[in-house]
PDB file of C-alpha atoms in Angstrom:
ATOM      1  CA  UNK A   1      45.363 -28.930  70.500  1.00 70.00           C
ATOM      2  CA  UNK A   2      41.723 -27.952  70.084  1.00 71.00           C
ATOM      3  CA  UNK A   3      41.946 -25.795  73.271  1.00 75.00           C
ATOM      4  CA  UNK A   4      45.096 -24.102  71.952  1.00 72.00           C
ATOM      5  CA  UNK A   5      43.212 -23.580  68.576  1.00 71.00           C
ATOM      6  CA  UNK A   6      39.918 -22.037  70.348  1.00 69.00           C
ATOM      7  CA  UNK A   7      41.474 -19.947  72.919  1.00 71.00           C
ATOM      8  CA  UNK A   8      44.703 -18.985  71.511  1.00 70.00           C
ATOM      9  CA  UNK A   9      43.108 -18.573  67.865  1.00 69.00           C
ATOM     10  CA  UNK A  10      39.169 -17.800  68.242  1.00 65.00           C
ATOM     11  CA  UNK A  11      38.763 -15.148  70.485  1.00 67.00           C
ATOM     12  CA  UNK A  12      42.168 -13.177  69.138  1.00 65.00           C
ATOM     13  CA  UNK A  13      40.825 -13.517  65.499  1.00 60.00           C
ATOM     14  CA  UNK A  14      37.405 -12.047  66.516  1.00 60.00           C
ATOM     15  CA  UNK A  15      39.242  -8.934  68.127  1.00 61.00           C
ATOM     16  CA  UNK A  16      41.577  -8.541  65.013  1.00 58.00           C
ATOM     17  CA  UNK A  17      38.700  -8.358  62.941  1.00 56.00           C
ATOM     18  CA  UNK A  18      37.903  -5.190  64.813  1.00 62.00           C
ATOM     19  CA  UNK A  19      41.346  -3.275  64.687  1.00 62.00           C
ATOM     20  CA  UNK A  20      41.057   0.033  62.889  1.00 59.00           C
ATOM     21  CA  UNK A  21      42.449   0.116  59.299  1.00 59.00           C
ATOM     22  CA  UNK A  22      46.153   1.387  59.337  1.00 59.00           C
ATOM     23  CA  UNK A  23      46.174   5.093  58.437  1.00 61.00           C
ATOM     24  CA  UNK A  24      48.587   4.416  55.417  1.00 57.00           C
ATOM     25  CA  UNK A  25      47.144   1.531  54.272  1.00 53.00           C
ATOM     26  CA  UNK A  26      46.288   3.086  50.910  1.00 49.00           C
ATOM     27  CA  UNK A  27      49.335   4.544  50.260  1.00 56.00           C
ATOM     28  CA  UNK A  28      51.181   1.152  49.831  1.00 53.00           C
ATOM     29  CA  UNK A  29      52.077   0.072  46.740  1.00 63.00           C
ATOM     30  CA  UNK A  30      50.035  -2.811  45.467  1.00 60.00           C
ATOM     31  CA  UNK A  31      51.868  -6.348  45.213  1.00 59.00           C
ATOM     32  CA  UNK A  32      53.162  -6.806  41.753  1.00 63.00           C
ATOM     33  CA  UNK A  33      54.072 -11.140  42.230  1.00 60.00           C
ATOM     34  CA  UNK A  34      51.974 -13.761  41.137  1.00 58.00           C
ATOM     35  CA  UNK A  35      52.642 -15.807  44.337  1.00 65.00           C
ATOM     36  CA  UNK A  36      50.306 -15.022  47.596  1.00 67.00           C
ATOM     37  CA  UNK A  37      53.252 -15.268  49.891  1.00 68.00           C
ATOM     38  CA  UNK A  38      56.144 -14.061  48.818  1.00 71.00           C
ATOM     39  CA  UNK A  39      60.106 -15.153  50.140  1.00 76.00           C
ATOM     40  CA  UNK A  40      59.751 -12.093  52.749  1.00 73.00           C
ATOM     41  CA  UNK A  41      56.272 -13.709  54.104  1.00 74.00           C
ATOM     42  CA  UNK A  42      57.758 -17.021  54.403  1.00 83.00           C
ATOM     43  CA  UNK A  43      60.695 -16.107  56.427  1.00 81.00           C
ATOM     44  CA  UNK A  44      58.853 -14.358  58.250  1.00 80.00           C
ATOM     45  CA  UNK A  45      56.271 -17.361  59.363  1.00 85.00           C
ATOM     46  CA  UNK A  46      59.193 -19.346  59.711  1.00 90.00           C
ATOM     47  CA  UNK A  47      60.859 -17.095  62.346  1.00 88.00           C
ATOM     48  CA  UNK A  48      57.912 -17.243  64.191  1.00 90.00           C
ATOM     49  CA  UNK A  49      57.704 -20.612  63.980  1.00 92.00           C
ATOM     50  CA  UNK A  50      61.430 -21.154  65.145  1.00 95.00           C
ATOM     51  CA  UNK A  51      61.059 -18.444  67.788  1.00 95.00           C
ATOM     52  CA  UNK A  52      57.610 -20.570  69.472  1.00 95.00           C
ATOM     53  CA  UNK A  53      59.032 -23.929  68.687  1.00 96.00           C
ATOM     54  CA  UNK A  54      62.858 -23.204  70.203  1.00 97.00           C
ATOM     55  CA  UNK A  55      61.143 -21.257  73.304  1.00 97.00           C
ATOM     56  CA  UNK A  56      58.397 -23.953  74.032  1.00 96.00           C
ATOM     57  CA  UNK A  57      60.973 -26.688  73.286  1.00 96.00           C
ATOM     58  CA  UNK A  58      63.629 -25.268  75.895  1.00 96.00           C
ATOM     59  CA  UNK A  59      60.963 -24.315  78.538  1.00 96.00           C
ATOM     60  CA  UNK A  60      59.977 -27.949  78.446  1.00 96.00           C
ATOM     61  CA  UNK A  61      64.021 -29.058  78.520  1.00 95.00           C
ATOM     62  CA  UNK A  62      64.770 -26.955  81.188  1.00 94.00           C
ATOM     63  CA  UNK A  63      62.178 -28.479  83.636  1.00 93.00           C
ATOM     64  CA  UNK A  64      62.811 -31.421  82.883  1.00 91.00           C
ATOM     65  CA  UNK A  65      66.981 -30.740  83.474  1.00 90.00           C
ATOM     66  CA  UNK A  66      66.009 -28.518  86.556  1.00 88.00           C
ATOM     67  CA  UNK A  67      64.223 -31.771  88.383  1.00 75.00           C
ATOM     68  CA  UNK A  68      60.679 -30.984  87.437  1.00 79.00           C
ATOM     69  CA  UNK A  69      58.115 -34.261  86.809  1.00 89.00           C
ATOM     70  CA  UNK A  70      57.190 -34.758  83.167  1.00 92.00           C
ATOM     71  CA  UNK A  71      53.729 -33.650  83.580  1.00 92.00           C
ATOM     72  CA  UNK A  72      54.929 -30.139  85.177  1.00 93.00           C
ATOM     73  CA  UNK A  73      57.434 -29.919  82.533  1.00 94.00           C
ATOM     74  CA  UNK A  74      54.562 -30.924  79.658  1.00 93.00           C
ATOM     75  CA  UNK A  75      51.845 -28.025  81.591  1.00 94.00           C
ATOM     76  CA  UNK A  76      55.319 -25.546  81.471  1.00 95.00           C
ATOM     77  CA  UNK A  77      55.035 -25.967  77.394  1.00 95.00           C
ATOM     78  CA  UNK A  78      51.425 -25.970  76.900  1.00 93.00           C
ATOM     79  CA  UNK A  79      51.161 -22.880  78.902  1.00 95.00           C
ATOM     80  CA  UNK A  80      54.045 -21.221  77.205  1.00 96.00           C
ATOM     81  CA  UNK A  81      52.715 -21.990  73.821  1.00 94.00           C
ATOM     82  CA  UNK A  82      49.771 -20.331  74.737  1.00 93.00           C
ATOM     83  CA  UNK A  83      51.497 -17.018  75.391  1.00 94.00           C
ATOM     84  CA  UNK A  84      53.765 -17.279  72.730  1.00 94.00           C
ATOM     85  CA  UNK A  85      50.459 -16.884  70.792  1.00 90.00           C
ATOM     86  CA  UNK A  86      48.905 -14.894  72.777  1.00 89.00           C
ATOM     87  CA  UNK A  87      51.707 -12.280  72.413  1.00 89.00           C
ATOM     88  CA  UNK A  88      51.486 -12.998  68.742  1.00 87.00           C
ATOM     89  CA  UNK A  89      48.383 -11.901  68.246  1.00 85.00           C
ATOM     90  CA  UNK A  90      49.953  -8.137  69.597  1.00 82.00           C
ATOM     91  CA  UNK A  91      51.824  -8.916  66.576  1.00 81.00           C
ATOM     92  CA  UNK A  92      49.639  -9.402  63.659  1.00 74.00           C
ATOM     93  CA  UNK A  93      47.764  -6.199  64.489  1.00 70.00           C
ATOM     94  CA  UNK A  94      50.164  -4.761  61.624  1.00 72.00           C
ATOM     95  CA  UNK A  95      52.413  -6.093  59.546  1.00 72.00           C
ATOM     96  CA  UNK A  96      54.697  -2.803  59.300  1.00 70.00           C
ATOM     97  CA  UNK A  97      53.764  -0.764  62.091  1.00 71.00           C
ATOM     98  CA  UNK A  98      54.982  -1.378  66.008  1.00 72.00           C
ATOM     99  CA  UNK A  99      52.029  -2.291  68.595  1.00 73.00           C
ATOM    100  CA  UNK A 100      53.545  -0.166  70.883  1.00 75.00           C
ATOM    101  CA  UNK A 101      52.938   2.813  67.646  1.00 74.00           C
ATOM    102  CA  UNK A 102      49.628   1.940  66.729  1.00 74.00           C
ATOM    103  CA  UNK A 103      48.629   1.620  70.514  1.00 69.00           C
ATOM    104  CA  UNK A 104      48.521  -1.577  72.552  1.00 69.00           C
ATOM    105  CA  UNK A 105      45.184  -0.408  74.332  1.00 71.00           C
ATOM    106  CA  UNK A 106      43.605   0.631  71.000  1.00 75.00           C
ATOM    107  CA  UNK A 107      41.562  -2.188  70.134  1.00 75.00           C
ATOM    108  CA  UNK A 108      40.210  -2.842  73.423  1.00 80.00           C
ATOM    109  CA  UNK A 109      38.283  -6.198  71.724  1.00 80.00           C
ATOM    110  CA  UNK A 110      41.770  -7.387  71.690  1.00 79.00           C
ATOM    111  CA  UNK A 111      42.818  -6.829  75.516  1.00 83.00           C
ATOM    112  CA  UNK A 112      39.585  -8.258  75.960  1.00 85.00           C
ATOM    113  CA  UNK A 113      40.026 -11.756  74.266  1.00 84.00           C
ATOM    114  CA  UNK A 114      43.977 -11.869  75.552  1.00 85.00           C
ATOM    115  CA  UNK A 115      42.020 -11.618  78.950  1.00 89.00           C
ATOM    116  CA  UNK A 116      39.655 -13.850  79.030  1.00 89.00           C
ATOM    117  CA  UNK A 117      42.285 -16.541  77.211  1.00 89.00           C
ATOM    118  CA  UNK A 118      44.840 -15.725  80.353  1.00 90.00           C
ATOM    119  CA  UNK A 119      42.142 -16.598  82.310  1.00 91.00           C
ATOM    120  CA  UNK A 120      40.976 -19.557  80.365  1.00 89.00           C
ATOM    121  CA  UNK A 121      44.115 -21.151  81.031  1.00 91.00           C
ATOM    122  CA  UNK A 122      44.722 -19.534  84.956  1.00 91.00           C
ATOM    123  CA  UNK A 123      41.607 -21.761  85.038  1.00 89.00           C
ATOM    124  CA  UNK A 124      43.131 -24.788  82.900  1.00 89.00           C
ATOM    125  CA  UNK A 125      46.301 -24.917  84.681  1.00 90.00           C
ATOM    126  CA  UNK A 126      45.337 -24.368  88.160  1.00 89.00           C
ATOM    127  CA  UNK A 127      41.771 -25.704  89.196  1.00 85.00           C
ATOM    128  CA  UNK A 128      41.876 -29.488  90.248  1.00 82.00           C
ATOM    129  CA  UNK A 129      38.452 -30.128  88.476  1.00 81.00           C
ATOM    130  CA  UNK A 130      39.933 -29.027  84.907  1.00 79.00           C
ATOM    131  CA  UNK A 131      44.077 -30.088  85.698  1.00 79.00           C
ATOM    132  CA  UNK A 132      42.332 -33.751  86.199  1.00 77.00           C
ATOM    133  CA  UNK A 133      40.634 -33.237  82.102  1.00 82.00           C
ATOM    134  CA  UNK A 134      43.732 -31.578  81.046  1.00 84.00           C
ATOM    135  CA  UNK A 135      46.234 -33.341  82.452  1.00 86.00           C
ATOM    136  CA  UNK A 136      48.058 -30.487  83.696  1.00 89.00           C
ATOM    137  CA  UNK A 137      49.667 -29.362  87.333  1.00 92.00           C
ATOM    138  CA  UNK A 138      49.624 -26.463  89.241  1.00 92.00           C
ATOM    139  CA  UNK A 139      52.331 -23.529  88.577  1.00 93.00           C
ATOM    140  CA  UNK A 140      54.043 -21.775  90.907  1.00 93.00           C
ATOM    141  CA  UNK A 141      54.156 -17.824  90.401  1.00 94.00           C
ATOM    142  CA  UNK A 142      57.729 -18.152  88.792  1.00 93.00           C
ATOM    143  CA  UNK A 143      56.916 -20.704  86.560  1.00 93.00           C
ATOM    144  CA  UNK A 144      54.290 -18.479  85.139  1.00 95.00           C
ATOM    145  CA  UNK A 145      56.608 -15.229  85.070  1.00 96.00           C
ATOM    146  CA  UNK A 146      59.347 -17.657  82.982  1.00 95.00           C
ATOM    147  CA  UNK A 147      56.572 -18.738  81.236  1.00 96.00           C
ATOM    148  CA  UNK A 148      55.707 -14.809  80.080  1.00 96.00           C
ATOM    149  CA  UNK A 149      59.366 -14.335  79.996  1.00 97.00           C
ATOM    150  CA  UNK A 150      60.126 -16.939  77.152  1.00 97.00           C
ATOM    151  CA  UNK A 151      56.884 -16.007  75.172  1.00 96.00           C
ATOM    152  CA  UNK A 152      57.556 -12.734  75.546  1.00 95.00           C
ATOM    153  CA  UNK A 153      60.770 -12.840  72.605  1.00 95.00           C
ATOM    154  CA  UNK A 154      58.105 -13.790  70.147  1.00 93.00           C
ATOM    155  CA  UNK A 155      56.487  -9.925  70.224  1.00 90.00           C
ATOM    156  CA  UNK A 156      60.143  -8.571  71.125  1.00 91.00           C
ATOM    157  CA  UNK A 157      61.720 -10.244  68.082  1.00 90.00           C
ATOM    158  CA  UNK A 158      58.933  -9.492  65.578  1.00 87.00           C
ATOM    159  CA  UNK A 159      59.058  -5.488  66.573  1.00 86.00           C
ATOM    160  CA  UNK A 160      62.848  -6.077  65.630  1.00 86.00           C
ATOM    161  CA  UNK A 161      61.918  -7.623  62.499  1.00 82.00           C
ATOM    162  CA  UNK A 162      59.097  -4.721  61.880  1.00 79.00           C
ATOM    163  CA  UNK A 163      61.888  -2.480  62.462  1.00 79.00           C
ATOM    164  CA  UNK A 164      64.777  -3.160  60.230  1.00 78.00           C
ATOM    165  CA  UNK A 165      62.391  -4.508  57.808  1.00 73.00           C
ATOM    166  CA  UNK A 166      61.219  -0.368  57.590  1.00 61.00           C
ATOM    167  CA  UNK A 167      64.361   0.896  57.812  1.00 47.00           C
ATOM    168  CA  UNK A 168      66.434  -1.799  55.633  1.00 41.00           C
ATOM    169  CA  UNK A 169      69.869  -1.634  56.478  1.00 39.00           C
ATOM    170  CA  UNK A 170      72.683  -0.397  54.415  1.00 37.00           C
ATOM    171  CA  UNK A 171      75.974  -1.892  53.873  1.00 35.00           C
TER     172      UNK A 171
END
């Protein structure tokens, strides 16, 4: 947990601190509500949520089902639950605008720390000295593209959820 929280939360945070101000940022309208997170916030945290806990969950299922040992199937979760948040992070850049509008290679502090993270956990996942303090096994190429794959719906979803949220919907 406290390697999750310093990879997958330090170095991100420090680069988000740097992203450039949206350009319409002082054209929104002010919130009005007394509350600091409103129903819209909340649904959205708990999508997230859902979105990492369902993907990490069935990553760890499906090794199991598929014949994989319980510690490949545990270093399958931890290392998707590190993407999911590292792809995340692409996500909180803006909380209306797409990363893929605002620039994925803008804020070059933030390739930067999603870098050194991968490699953090390359390192984590596949030297002998650290899988022995981590308790982790080595991955196989596919296990790491399915572990992209699955961590990959958190950023795909959340553009979704950007989208309609601009352009509501009419019935």
């Amino acid at each position: 947990i406290l390697w999750m929280n310093h990879v997958t939360d330090g170095l991100p945070a420090l680069a988000l601190g740097m992203e450039p101000a949206e350009p319409d940022v002082m054209a929104r309208k002010g919130r009005q509500s007394a509350t600091v997170l409103g129903l819209g916030d909340l649904a959205y945290f708990f999508a997230i949520g859902a979105i990492i806990a369902a993907g990490t969950l069935g990553v760890f299922i499906y090794e199991l089902y598929y014949g994989g040992t319980p510690e490949r199937a545990r270093t399958m979760a931890f290392t998707t639950i590190i993407f999911f948040q590292l792809f995340h992070a692409f996500n909180s850049r803006s909380q209306t605008h797409s990363v893929f509008k605002i620039g994925v290679f803008k804020n070059r502090m933030m390739l930067a720390a999603v870098g050194v993270a991968l490699g953090l956990q390359v390192l984590v996942v596949q030297v002998g000295l650290f899988e022995s303090v981590f308790k982790t096994v080595a991955l196989a190429p596919l296990d790491w593209a399915l572990s992209i794959a699955v961590a990959s719906t958190v950023l795909i979803a959340m553009e979704l959820w950007k989208h309609f949220n601009r352009h509501p919907v009419v019935a």
